[in-house]
Amino acid sequence: MQPLVVTLFELVYIVLDLFKWVLLISVILSWLIAFSVINTRNRFVYMISDFTYRVTEPVLRPIRGILPNLGGIDLSPIVALLLVWFLQSLIVRYGMYAF
């Protein structure tokens, strides 16, 4: 049973790590689009933007509902990154001391 639990912890850690990278790509892409560095009329840019939005929005939407409105500043990706780092830290620490 122990190797299965360790493997599941590793899988969750990897999924959180992938989500962290998708979130960072989404933030950088939104900045580039907002400052007209890249254009969403480009099919490739649109596809990446749409993918990152669909992956990150289910996590960011509830966080935006909790955070106060700061005008044009969206702090929800920062909160999501902090939550991901916290969960990864828990996985590492729990995995080290549990078995």
PDB file of N, CA and C in Angstrom:
ATOM      1  N   MET A   1       0.820  -1.207   0.000  1.00  0.00           N
ATOM      2  CA  MET A   1       0.000   0.000   0.000  1.00  0.00           C
ATOM      3  C   MET A   1       0.854   1.257   0.000  1.00  0.00           C
ATOM      4  N   GLN A   2       1.989   1.207   0.649  1.00  0.00           N
ATOM      5  CA  GLN A   2       2.837   2.381   0.764  1.00  0.00           C
ATOM      6  C   GLN A   2       3.341   2.900  -0.588  1.00  0.00           C
ATOM      7  N   PRO A   3       3.839   2.055  -1.504  1.00  0.00           N
ATOM      8  CA  PRO A   3       4.287   2.591  -2.799  1.00  0.00           C
ATOM      9  C   PRO A   3       3.165   3.253  -3.594  1.00  0.00           C
ATOM     10  N   LEU A   4       1.933   2.764  -3.444  1.00  0.00           N
ATOM     11  CA  LEU A   4       0.808   3.369  -4.151  1.00  0.00           C
ATOM     12  C   LEU A   4       0.550   4.787  -3.658  1.00  0.00           C
ATOM     13  N   VAL A   5       0.609   4.988  -2.351  1.00  0.00           N
ATOM     14  CA  VAL A   5       0.373   6.316  -1.782  1.00  0.00           C
ATOM     15  C   VAL A   5       1.465   7.274  -2.207  1.00  0.00           C
ATOM     16  N   VAL A   6       2.710   6.822  -2.178  1.00  0.00           N
ATOM     17  CA  VAL A   6       3.831   7.670  -2.599  1.00  0.00           C
ATOM     18  C   VAL A   6       3.685   8.036  -4.069  1.00  0.00           C
ATOM     19  N   THR A   7       3.286   7.088  -4.887  1.00  0.00           N
ATOM     20  CA  THR A   7       3.087   7.351  -6.311  1.00  0.00           C
ATOM     21  C   THR A   7       1.961   8.362  -6.535  1.00  0.00           C
ATOM     22  N   LEU A   8       0.887   8.241  -5.766  1.00  0.00           N
ATOM     23  CA  LEU A   8      -0.208   9.209  -5.889  1.00  0.00           C
ATOM     24  C   LEU A   8       0.239  10.604  -5.470  1.00  0.00           C
ATOM     25  N   PHE A   9       1.029  10.701  -4.395  1.00  0.00           N
ATOM     26  CA  PHE A   9       1.562  11.999  -3.985  1.00  0.00           C
ATOM     27  C   PHE A   9       2.443  12.595  -5.081  1.00  0.00           C
ATOM     28  N   GLU A  10       3.258  11.770  -5.702  1.00  0.00           N
ATOM     29  CA  GLU A  10       4.116  12.252  -6.784  1.00  0.00           C
ATOM     30  C   GLU A  10       3.282  12.725  -7.976  1.00  0.00           C
ATOM     31  N   LEU A  11       2.229  11.999  -8.288  1.00  0.00           N
ATOM     32  CA  LEU A  11       1.360  12.392  -9.399  1.00  0.00           C
ATOM     33  C   LEU A  11       0.678  13.719  -9.120  1.00  0.00           C
ATOM     34  N   VAL A  12       0.159  13.892  -7.910  1.00  0.00           N
ATOM     35  CA  VAL A  12      -0.482  15.161  -7.545  1.00  0.00           C
ATOM     36  C   VAL A  12       0.534  16.291  -7.585  1.00  0.00           C
ATOM     37  N   TYR A  13       1.750  16.039  -7.120  1.00  0.00           N
ATOM     38  CA  TYR A  13       2.807  17.053  -7.153  1.00  0.00           C
ATOM     39  C   TYR A  13       3.103  17.472  -8.592  1.00  0.00           C
ATOM     40  N   ILE A  14       3.193  16.510  -9.489  1.00  0.00           N
ATOM     41  CA  ILE A  14       3.486  16.814 -10.896  1.00  0.00           C
ATOM     42  C   ILE A  14       2.336  17.591 -11.531  1.00  0.00           C
ATOM     43  N   VAL A  15       1.100  17.209 -11.244  1.00  0.00           N
ATOM     44  CA  VAL A  15      -0.061  17.932 -11.788  1.00  0.00           C
ATOM     45  C   VAL A  15      -0.069  19.367 -11.275  1.00  0.00           C
ATOM     46  N   LEU A  16       0.236  19.570  -9.991  1.00  0.00           N
ATOM     47  CA  LEU A  16       0.314  20.929  -9.444  1.00  0.00           C
ATOM     48  C   LEU A  16       1.433  21.723 -10.105  1.00  0.00           C
ATOM     49  N   ASP A  17       2.548  21.063 -10.381  1.00  0.00           N
ATOM     50  CA  ASP A  17       3.658  21.742 -11.046  1.00  0.00           C
ATOM     51  C   ASP A  17       3.275  22.156 -12.467  1.00  0.00           C
ATOM     52  N   LEU A  18       2.589  21.286 -13.186  1.00  0.00           N
ATOM     53  CA  LEU A  18       2.129  21.637 -14.536  1.00  0.00           C
ATOM     54  C   LEU A  18       1.127  22.788 -14.490  1.00  0.00           C
ATOM     55  N   PHE A  19       0.221  22.751 -13.509  1.00  0.00           N
ATOM     56  CA  PHE A  19      -0.750  23.841 -13.372  1.00  0.00           C
ATOM     57  C   PHE A  19      -0.041  25.162 -13.080  1.00  0.00           C
ATOM     58  N   LYS A  20       1.000  25.100 -12.265  1.00  0.00           N
ATOM     59  CA  LYS A  20       1.767  26.309 -11.946  1.00  0.00           C
ATOM     60  C   LYS A  20       2.352  26.924 -13.223  1.00  0.00           C
ATOM     61  N   TRP A  21       2.887  26.092 -14.111  1.00  0.00           N
ATOM     62  CA  TRP A  21       3.467  26.610 -15.340  1.00  0.00           C
ATOM     63  C   TRP A  21       2.398  27.157 -16.282  1.00  0.00           C
ATOM     64  N   VAL A  22       1.273  26.477 -16.367  1.00  0.00           N
ATOM     65  CA  VAL A  22       0.177  26.974 -17.207  1.00  0.00           C
ATOM     66  C   VAL A  22      -0.320  28.313 -16.670  1.00  0.00           C
ATOM     67  N   LEU A  23      -0.393  28.444 -15.353  1.00  0.00           N
ATOM     68  CA  LEU A  23      -0.818  29.709 -14.746  1.00  0.00           C
ATOM     69  C   LEU A  23       0.164  30.832 -15.061  1.00  0.00           C
ATOM     70  N   LEU A  24       1.449  30.552 -14.965  1.00  0.00           N
ATOM     71  CA  LEU A  24       2.456  31.575 -15.299  1.00  0.00           C
ATOM     72  C   LEU A  24       2.384  31.959 -16.777  1.00  0.00           C
ATOM     73  N   ILE A  25       2.208  30.987 -17.640  1.00  0.00           N
ATOM     74  CA  ILE A  25       2.073  31.272 -19.077  1.00  0.00           C
ATOM     75  C   ILE A  25       0.826  32.113 -19.320  1.00  0.00           C
ATOM     76  N   SER A  26      -0.257  31.807 -18.626  1.00  0.00           N
ATOM     77  CA  SER A  26      -1.489  32.569 -18.776  1.00  0.00           C
ATOM     78  C   SER A  26      -1.303  34.024 -18.360  1.00  0.00           C
ATOM     79  N   VAL A  27      -0.621  34.250 -17.255  1.00  0.00           N
ATOM     80  CA  VAL A  27      -0.396  35.615 -16.779  1.00  0.00           C
ATOM     81  C   VAL A  27       0.469  36.397 -17.770  1.00  0.00           C
ATOM     82  N   ILE A  28       1.555  35.793 -18.204  1.00  0.00           N
ATOM     83  CA  ILE A  28       2.459  36.478 -19.147  1.00  0.00           C
ATOM     84  C   ILE A  28       1.743  36.739 -20.467  1.00  0.00           C
ATOM     85  N   LEU A  29       0.986  35.763 -20.925  1.00  0.00           N
ATOM     86  CA  LEU A  29       0.244  35.934 -22.176  1.00  0.00           C
ATOM     87  C   LEU A  29      -0.791  37.047 -22.059  1.00  0.00           C
ATOM     88  N   SER A  30      -1.476  37.130 -20.923  1.00  0.00           N
ATOM     89  CA  SER A  30      -2.472  38.197 -20.755  1.00  0.00           C
ATOM     90  C   SER A  30      -1.810  39.571 -20.738  1.00  0.00           C
ATOM     91  N   TRP A  31      -0.618  39.661 -20.158  1.00  0.00           N
ATOM     92  CA  TRP A  31       0.110  40.942 -20.195  1.00  0.00           C
ATOM     93  C   TRP A  31       0.500  41.306 -21.627  1.00  0.00           C
ATOM     94  N   LEU A  32       0.998  40.327 -22.371  1.00  0.00           N
ATOM     95  CA  LEU A  32       1.407  40.593 -23.754  1.00  0.00           C
ATOM     96  C   LEU A  32       0.214  40.997 -24.614  1.00  0.00           C
ATOM     97  N   ILE A  33      -0.934  40.400 -24.378  1.00  0.00           N
ATOM     98  CA  ILE A  33      -2.138  40.775 -25.118  1.00  0.00           C
ATOM     99  C   ILE A  33      -2.621  42.151 -24.692  1.00  0.00           C
ATOM    100  N   ALA A  34      -2.591  42.447 -23.387  1.00  0.00           N
ATOM    101  CA  ALA A  34      -3.067  43.745 -22.889  1.00  0.00           C
ATOM    102  C   ALA A  34      -2.216  44.901 -23.402  1.00  0.00           C
ATOM    103  N   PHE A  35      -0.909  44.666 -23.555  1.00  0.00           N
ATOM    104  CA  PHE A  35      -0.030  45.732 -24.033  1.00  0.00           C
ATOM    105  C   PHE A  35       0.180  45.677 -25.544  1.00  0.00           C
ATOM    106  N   SER A  36      -0.642  44.917 -26.247  1.00  0.00           N
ATOM    107  CA  SER A  36      -0.630  44.801 -27.714  1.00  0.00           C
ATOM    108  C   SER A  36       0.725  44.373 -28.272  1.00  0.00           C
ATOM    109  N   VAL A  37       1.412  43.528 -27.526  1.00  0.00           N
ATOM    110  CA  VAL A  37       2.661  42.967 -28.041  1.00  0.00           C
ATOM    111  C   VAL A  37       2.343  41.820 -28.989  1.00  0.00           C
ATOM    112  N   ILE A  38       1.342  41.024 -28.618  1.00  0.00           N
ATOM    113  CA  ILE A  38       0.863  39.975 -29.504  1.00  0.00           C
ATOM    114  C   ILE A  38      -0.633  40.173 -29.696  1.00  0.00           C
ATOM    115  N   ASN A  39      -1.164  39.556 -30.722  1.00  0.00           N
ATOM    116  CA  ASN A  39      -2.550  39.782 -31.106  1.00  0.00           C
ATOM    117  C   ASN A  39      -3.308  38.454 -31.106  1.00  0.00           C
ATOM    118  N   THR A  40      -4.502  38.457 -30.559  1.00  0.00           N
ATOM    119  CA  THR A  40      -5.293  37.229 -30.512  1.00  0.00           C
ATOM    120  C   THR A  40      -5.907  36.865 -31.863  1.00  0.00           C
ATOM    121  N   ARG A  41      -5.767  37.725 -32.856  1.00  0.00           N
ATOM    122  CA  ARG A  41      -6.225  37.354 -34.198  1.00  0.00           C
ATOM    123  C   ARG A  41      -5.323  36.287 -34.808  1.00  0.00           C
ATOM    124  N   ASN A  42      -4.111  36.164 -34.289  1.00  0.00           N
ATOM    125  CA  ASN A  42      -3.230  35.075 -34.691  1.00  0.00           C
ATOM    126  C   ASN A  42      -3.818  33.777 -34.133  1.00  0.00           C
ATOM    127  N   ARG A  43      -4.030  32.803 -34.966  1.00  0.00           N
ATOM    128  CA  ARG A  43      -4.695  31.557 -34.565  1.00  0.00           C
ATOM    129  C   ARG A  43      -3.934  30.830 -33.465  1.00  0.00           C
ATOM    130  N   PHE A  44      -2.616  30.765 -33.548  1.00  0.00           N
ATOM    131  CA  PHE A  44      -1.801  30.076 -32.542  1.00  0.00           C
ATOM    132  C   PHE A  44      -1.904  30.768 -31.190  1.00  0.00           C
ATOM    133  N   VAL A  45      -1.811  32.086 -31.181  1.00  0.00           N
ATOM    134  CA  VAL A  45      -1.924  32.851 -29.941  1.00  0.00           C
ATOM    135  C   VAL A  45      -3.310  32.661 -29.339  1.00  0.00           C
ATOM    136  N   TYR A  46      -4.326  32.668 -30.180  1.00  0.00           N
ATOM    137  CA  TYR A  46      -5.690  32.477 -29.691  1.00  0.00           C
ATOM    138  C   TYR A  46      -5.857  31.094 -29.064  1.00  0.00           C
ATOM    139  N   MET A  47      -5.311  30.068 -29.694  1.00  0.00           N
ATOM    140  CA  MET A  47      -5.442  28.712 -29.170  1.00  0.00           C
ATOM    141  C   MET A  47      -4.754  28.573 -27.809  1.00  0.00           C
ATOM    142  N   ILE A  48      -3.561  29.121 -27.682  1.00  0.00           N
ATOM    143  CA  ILE A  48      -2.853  29.049 -26.398  1.00  0.00           C
ATOM    144  C   ILE A  48      -3.595  29.851 -25.341  1.00  0.00           C
ATOM    145  N   SER A  49      -4.063  31.031 -25.705  1.00  0.00           N
ATOM    146  CA  SER A  49      -4.800  31.871 -24.775  1.00  0.00           C
ATOM    147  C   SER A  49      -6.083  31.188 -24.315  1.00  0.00           C
ATOM    148  N   ASP A  50      -6.796  30.596 -25.243  1.00  0.00           N
ATOM    149  CA  ASP A  50      -8.041  29.903 -24.910  1.00  0.00           C
ATOM    150  C   ASP A  50      -7.780  28.697 -24.017  1.00  0.00           C
ATOM    151  N   PHE A  51      -6.735  27.933 -24.307  1.00  0.00           N
ATOM    152  CA  PHE A  51      -6.383  26.769 -23.495  1.00  0.00           C
ATOM    153  C   PHE A  51      -6.028  27.184 -22.068  1.00  0.00           C
ATOM    154  N   THR A  52      -5.182  28.183 -21.934  1.00  0.00           N
ATOM    155  CA  THR A  52      -4.787  28.605 -20.584  1.00  0.00           C
ATOM    156  C   THR A  52      -5.973  29.174 -19.816  1.00  0.00           C
ATOM    157  N   TYR A  53      -6.865  29.872 -20.517  1.00  0.00           N
ATOM    158  CA  TYR A  53      -8.055  30.396 -19.855  1.00  0.00           C
ATOM    159  C   TYR A  53      -8.943  29.256 -19.348  1.00  0.00           C
ATOM    160  N   ARG A  54      -9.157  28.254 -20.180  1.00  0.00           N
ATOM    161  CA  ARG A  54     -10.026  27.137 -19.801  1.00  0.00           C
ATOM    162  C   ARG A  54      -9.442  26.313 -18.657  1.00  0.00           C
ATOM    163  N   VAL A  55      -8.120  26.227 -18.581  1.00  0.00           N
ATOM    164  CA  VAL A  55      -7.479  25.441 -17.524  1.00  0.00           C
ATOM    165  C   VAL A  55      -7.430  26.218 -16.211  1.00  0.00           C
ATOM    166  N   THR A  56      -7.142  27.512 -16.281  1.00  0.00           N
ATOM    167  CA  THR A  56      -6.927  28.276 -15.047  1.00  0.00           C
ATOM    168  C   THR A  56      -8.189  28.918 -14.489  1.00  0.00           C
ATOM    169  N   GLU A  57      -9.150  29.201 -15.325  1.00  0.00           N
ATOM    170  CA  GLU A  57     -10.338  29.939 -14.864  1.00  0.00           C
ATOM    171  C   GLU A  57     -11.146  29.214 -13.781  1.00  0.00           C
ATOM    172  N   PRO A  58     -11.315  27.892 -13.834  1.00  0.00           N
ATOM    173  CA  PRO A  58     -12.049  27.241 -12.739  1.00  0.00           C
ATOM    174  C   PRO A  58     -11.387  27.406 -11.368  1.00  0.00           C
ATOM    175  N   VAL A  59     -10.095  27.619 -11.336  1.00  0.00           N
ATOM    176  CA  VAL A  59      -9.398  27.840 -10.065  1.00  0.00           C
ATOM    177  C   VAL A  59      -9.417  29.319  -9.700  1.00  0.00           C
ATOM    178  N   LEU A  60      -9.249  30.182 -10.686  1.00  0.00           N
ATOM    179  CA  LEU A  60      -9.142  31.619 -10.408  1.00  0.00           C
ATOM    180  C   LEU A  60     -10.484  32.267 -10.096  1.00  0.00           C
ATOM    181  N   ARG A  61     -11.568  31.780 -10.671  1.00  0.00           N
ATOM    182  CA  ARG A  61     -12.886  32.404 -10.467  1.00  0.00           C
ATOM    183  C   ARG A  61     -13.307  32.428  -8.999  1.00  0.00           C
ATOM    184  N   PRO A  62     -13.204  31.317  -8.250  1.00  0.00           N
ATOM    185  CA  PRO A  62     -13.584  31.394  -6.833  1.00  0.00           C
ATOM    186  C   PRO A  62     -12.663  32.306  -6.017  1.00  0.00           C
ATOM    187  N   ILE A  63     -11.402  32.365  -6.401  1.00  0.00           N
ATOM    188  CA  ILE A  63     -10.460  33.247  -5.693  1.00  0.00           C
ATOM    189  C   ILE A  63     -10.833  34.702  -5.945  1.00  0.00           C
ATOM    190  N   ARG A  64     -11.213  35.020  -7.182  1.00  0.00           N
ATOM    191  CA  ARG A  64     -11.644  36.393  -7.497  1.00  0.00           C
ATOM    192  C   ARG A  64     -12.895  36.774  -6.716  1.00  0.00           C
ATOM    193  N   GLY A  65     -13.751  35.802  -6.451  1.00  0.00           N
ATOM    194  CA  GLY A  65     -14.959  36.075  -5.674  1.00  0.00           C
ATOM    195  C   GLY A  65     -14.658  36.419  -4.220  1.00  0.00           C
ATOM    196  N   ILE A  66     -13.550  35.934  -3.697  1.00  0.00           N
ATOM    197  CA  ILE A  66     -13.170  36.187  -2.305  1.00  0.00           C
ATOM    198  C   ILE A  66     -12.379  37.482  -2.172  1.00  0.00           C
ATOM    199  N   LEU A  67     -11.489  37.746  -3.130  1.00  0.00           N
ATOM    200  CA  LEU A  67     -10.622  38.928  -3.048  1.00  0.00           C
ATOM    201  C   LEU A  67     -11.415  40.213  -3.281  1.00  0.00           C
ATOM    202  N   PRO A  68     -10.998  41.299  -2.640  1.00  0.00           N
ATOM    203  CA  PRO A  68     -11.672  42.578  -2.900  1.00  0.00           C
ATOM    204  C   PRO A  68     -11.335  43.095  -4.301  1.00  0.00           C
ATOM    205  N   ASN A  69     -12.214  43.920  -4.853  1.00  0.00           N
ATOM    206  CA  ASN A  69     -12.011  44.498  -6.169  1.00  0.00           C
ATOM    207  C   ASN A  69     -10.949  45.597  -6.080  1.00  0.00           C
ATOM    208  N   LEU A  70      -9.855  45.434  -6.804  1.00  0.00           N
ATOM    209  CA  LEU A  70      -8.768  46.407  -6.795  1.00  0.00           C
ATOM    210  C   LEU A  70      -8.674  47.154  -8.119  1.00  0.00           C
ATOM    211  N   GLY A  71      -9.767  47.272  -8.815  1.00  0.00           N
ATOM    212  CA  GLY A  71      -9.753  47.959 -10.105  1.00  0.00           C
ATOM    213  C   GLY A  71      -9.219  47.038 -11.185  1.00  0.00           C
ATOM    214  N   GLY A  72      -8.173  47.462 -11.849  1.00  0.00           N
ATOM    215  CA  GLY A  72      -7.599  46.683 -12.948  1.00  0.00           C
ATOM    216  C   GLY A  72      -6.557  45.681 -12.517  1.00  0.00           C
ATOM    217  N   ILE A  73      -6.300  45.552 -11.224  1.00  0.00           N
ATOM    218  CA  ILE A  73      -5.267  44.641 -10.740  1.00  0.00           C
ATOM    219  C   ILE A  73      -5.924  43.325 -10.311  1.00  0.00           C
ATOM    220  N   ASP A  74      -5.466  42.240 -10.883  1.00  0.00           N
ATOM    221  CA  ASP A  74      -5.999  40.919 -10.561  1.00  0.00           C
ATOM    222  C   ASP A  74      -4.949  40.157  -9.758  1.00  0.00           C
ATOM    223  N   LEU A  75      -5.209  39.952  -8.491  1.00  0.00           N
ATOM    224  CA  LEU A  75      -4.262  39.255  -7.621  1.00  0.00           C
ATOM    225  C   LEU A  75      -4.558  37.761  -7.505  1.00  0.00           C
ATOM    226  N   SER A  76      -5.593  37.296  -8.176  1.00  0.00           N
ATOM    227  CA  SER A  76      -5.960  35.889  -8.052  1.00  0.00           C
ATOM    228  C   SER A  76      -4.872  34.921  -8.533  1.00  0.00           C
ATOM    229  N   PRO A  77      -4.093  35.224  -9.594  1.00  0.00           N
ATOM    230  CA  PRO A  77      -3.013  34.297  -9.953  1.00  0.00           C
ATOM    231  C   PRO A  77      -1.936  34.199  -8.868  1.00  0.00           C
ATOM    232  N   ILE A  78      -1.680  35.283  -8.167  1.00  0.00           N
ATOM    233  CA  ILE A  78      -0.686  35.241  -7.095  1.00  0.00           C
ATOM    234  C   ILE A  78      -1.182  34.355  -5.961  1.00  0.00           C
ATOM    235  N   VAL A  79      -2.451  34.500  -5.611  1.00  0.00           N
ATOM    236  CA  VAL A  79      -3.036  33.666  -4.558  1.00  0.00           C
ATOM    237  C   VAL A  79      -3.035  32.197  -4.993  1.00  0.00           C
ATOM    238  N   ALA A  80      -3.355  31.935  -6.246  1.00  0.00           N
ATOM    239  CA  ALA A  80      -3.357  30.559  -6.745  1.00  0.00           C
ATOM    240  C   ALA A  80      -1.953  29.964  -6.713  1.00  0.00           C
ATOM    241  N   LEU A  81      -0.952  30.751  -7.099  1.00  0.00           N
ATOM    242  CA  LEU A  81       0.427  30.263  -7.033  1.00  0.00           C
ATOM    243  C   LEU A  81       0.837  29.968  -5.595  1.00  0.00           C
ATOM    244  N   LEU A  82       0.458  30.834  -4.669  1.00  0.00           N
ATOM    245  CA  LEU A  82       0.770  30.590  -3.262  1.00  0.00           C
ATOM    246  C   LEU A  82       0.097  29.309  -2.770  1.00  0.00           C
ATOM    247  N   LEU A  83      -1.134  29.078  -3.177  1.00  0.00           N
ATOM    248  CA  LEU A  83      -1.832  27.844  -2.796  1.00  0.00           C
ATOM    249  C   LEU A  83      -1.152  26.609  -3.387  1.00  0.00           C
ATOM    250  N   VAL A  84      -0.715  26.706  -4.633  1.00  0.00           N
ATOM    251  CA  VAL A  84      -0.019  25.579  -5.265  1.00  0.00           C
ATOM    252  C   VAL A  84       1.278  25.294  -4.533  1.00  0.00           C
ATOM    253  N   TRP A  85       2.055  26.347  -4.231  1.00  0.00           N
ATOM    254  CA  TRP A  85       3.313  26.144  -3.499  1.00  0.00           C
ATOM    255  C   TRP A  85       3.058  25.560  -2.118  1.00  0.00           C
ATOM    256  N   PHE A  86       1.984  25.998  -1.449  1.00  0.00           N
ATOM    257  CA  PHE A  86       1.646  25.469  -0.137  1.00  0.00           C
ATOM    258  C   PHE A  86       1.291  23.987  -0.226  1.00  0.00           C
ATOM    259  N   LEU A  87       0.470  23.615  -1.208  1.00  0.00           N
ATOM    260  CA  LEU A  87       0.094  22.214  -1.374  1.00  0.00           C
ATOM    261  C   LEU A  87       1.301  21.348  -1.728  1.00  0.00           C
ATOM    262  N   GLN A  88       2.185  21.863  -2.573  1.00  0.00           N
ATOM    263  CA  GLN A  88       3.388  21.104  -2.906  1.00  0.00           C
ATOM    264  C   GLN A  88       4.276  20.926  -1.677  1.00  0.00           C
ATOM    265  N   SER A  89       4.362  21.945  -0.855  1.00  0.00           N
ATOM    266  CA  SER A  89       5.144  21.847   0.375  1.00  0.00           C
ATOM    267  C   SER A  89       4.537  20.804   1.311  1.00  0.00           C
ATOM    268  N   LEU A  90       3.208  20.786   1.420  1.00  0.00           N
ATOM    269  CA  LEU A  90       2.550  19.776   2.246  1.00  0.00           C
ATOM    270  C   LEU A  90       2.829  18.369   1.729  1.00  0.00           C
ATOM    271  N   ILE A  91       2.784  18.205   0.421  1.00  0.00           N
ATOM    272  CA  ILE A  91       3.033  16.883  -0.168  1.00  0.00           C
ATOM    273  C   ILE A  91       4.448  16.437   0.135  1.00  0.00           C
ATOM    274  N   VAL A  92       5.412  17.335  -0.017  1.00  0.00           N
ATOM    275  CA  VAL A  92       6.805  16.979   0.240  1.00  0.00           C
ATOM    276  C   VAL A  92       7.006  16.636   1.712  1.00  0.00           C
ATOM    277  N   ARG A  93       6.484  17.484   2.599  1.00  0.00           N
ATOM    278  CA  ARG A  93       6.674  17.241   4.028  1.00  0.00           C
ATOM    279  C   ARG A  93       5.911  16.015   4.504  1.00  0.00           C
ATOM    280  N   TYR A  94       4.679  15.850   4.065  1.00  0.00           N
ATOM    281  CA  TYR A  94       3.890  14.701   4.483  1.00  0.00           C
ATOM    282  C   TYR A  94       4.489  13.415   3.921  1.00  0.00           C
ATOM    283  N   GLY A  95       4.953  13.477   2.704  1.00  0.00           N
ATOM    284  CA  GLY A  95       5.580  12.312   2.093  1.00  0.00           C
ATOM    285  C   GLY A  95       6.871  11.908   2.786  1.00  0.00           C
ATOM    286  N   MET A  96       7.616  12.896   3.303  1.00  0.00           N
ATOM    287  CA  MET A  96       8.882  12.593   3.978  1.00  0.00           C
ATOM    288  C   MET A  96       8.645  11.953   5.350  1.00  0.00           C
ATOM    289  N   TYR A  97       7.678  12.471   6.094  1.00  0.00           N
ATOM    290  CA  TYR A  97       7.500  12.047   7.480  1.00  0.00           C
ATOM    291  C   TYR A  97       6.470  10.948   7.662  1.00  0.00           C
ATOM    292  N   ALA A  98       5.633  10.729   6.685  1.00  0.00           N
ATOM    293  CA  ALA A  98       4.579   9.736   6.841  1.00  0.00           C
ATOM    294  C   ALA A  98       5.104   8.316   6.654  1.00  0.00           C
ATOM    295  N   PHE A  99       6.136   8.155   5.819  1.00  0.00           N
ATOM    296  CA  PHE A  99       6.580   6.802   5.526  1.00  0.00           C
ATOM    297  C   PHE A  99       8.031   6.661   5.859  1.00  0.00           C
TER     298      PHE A  99
END
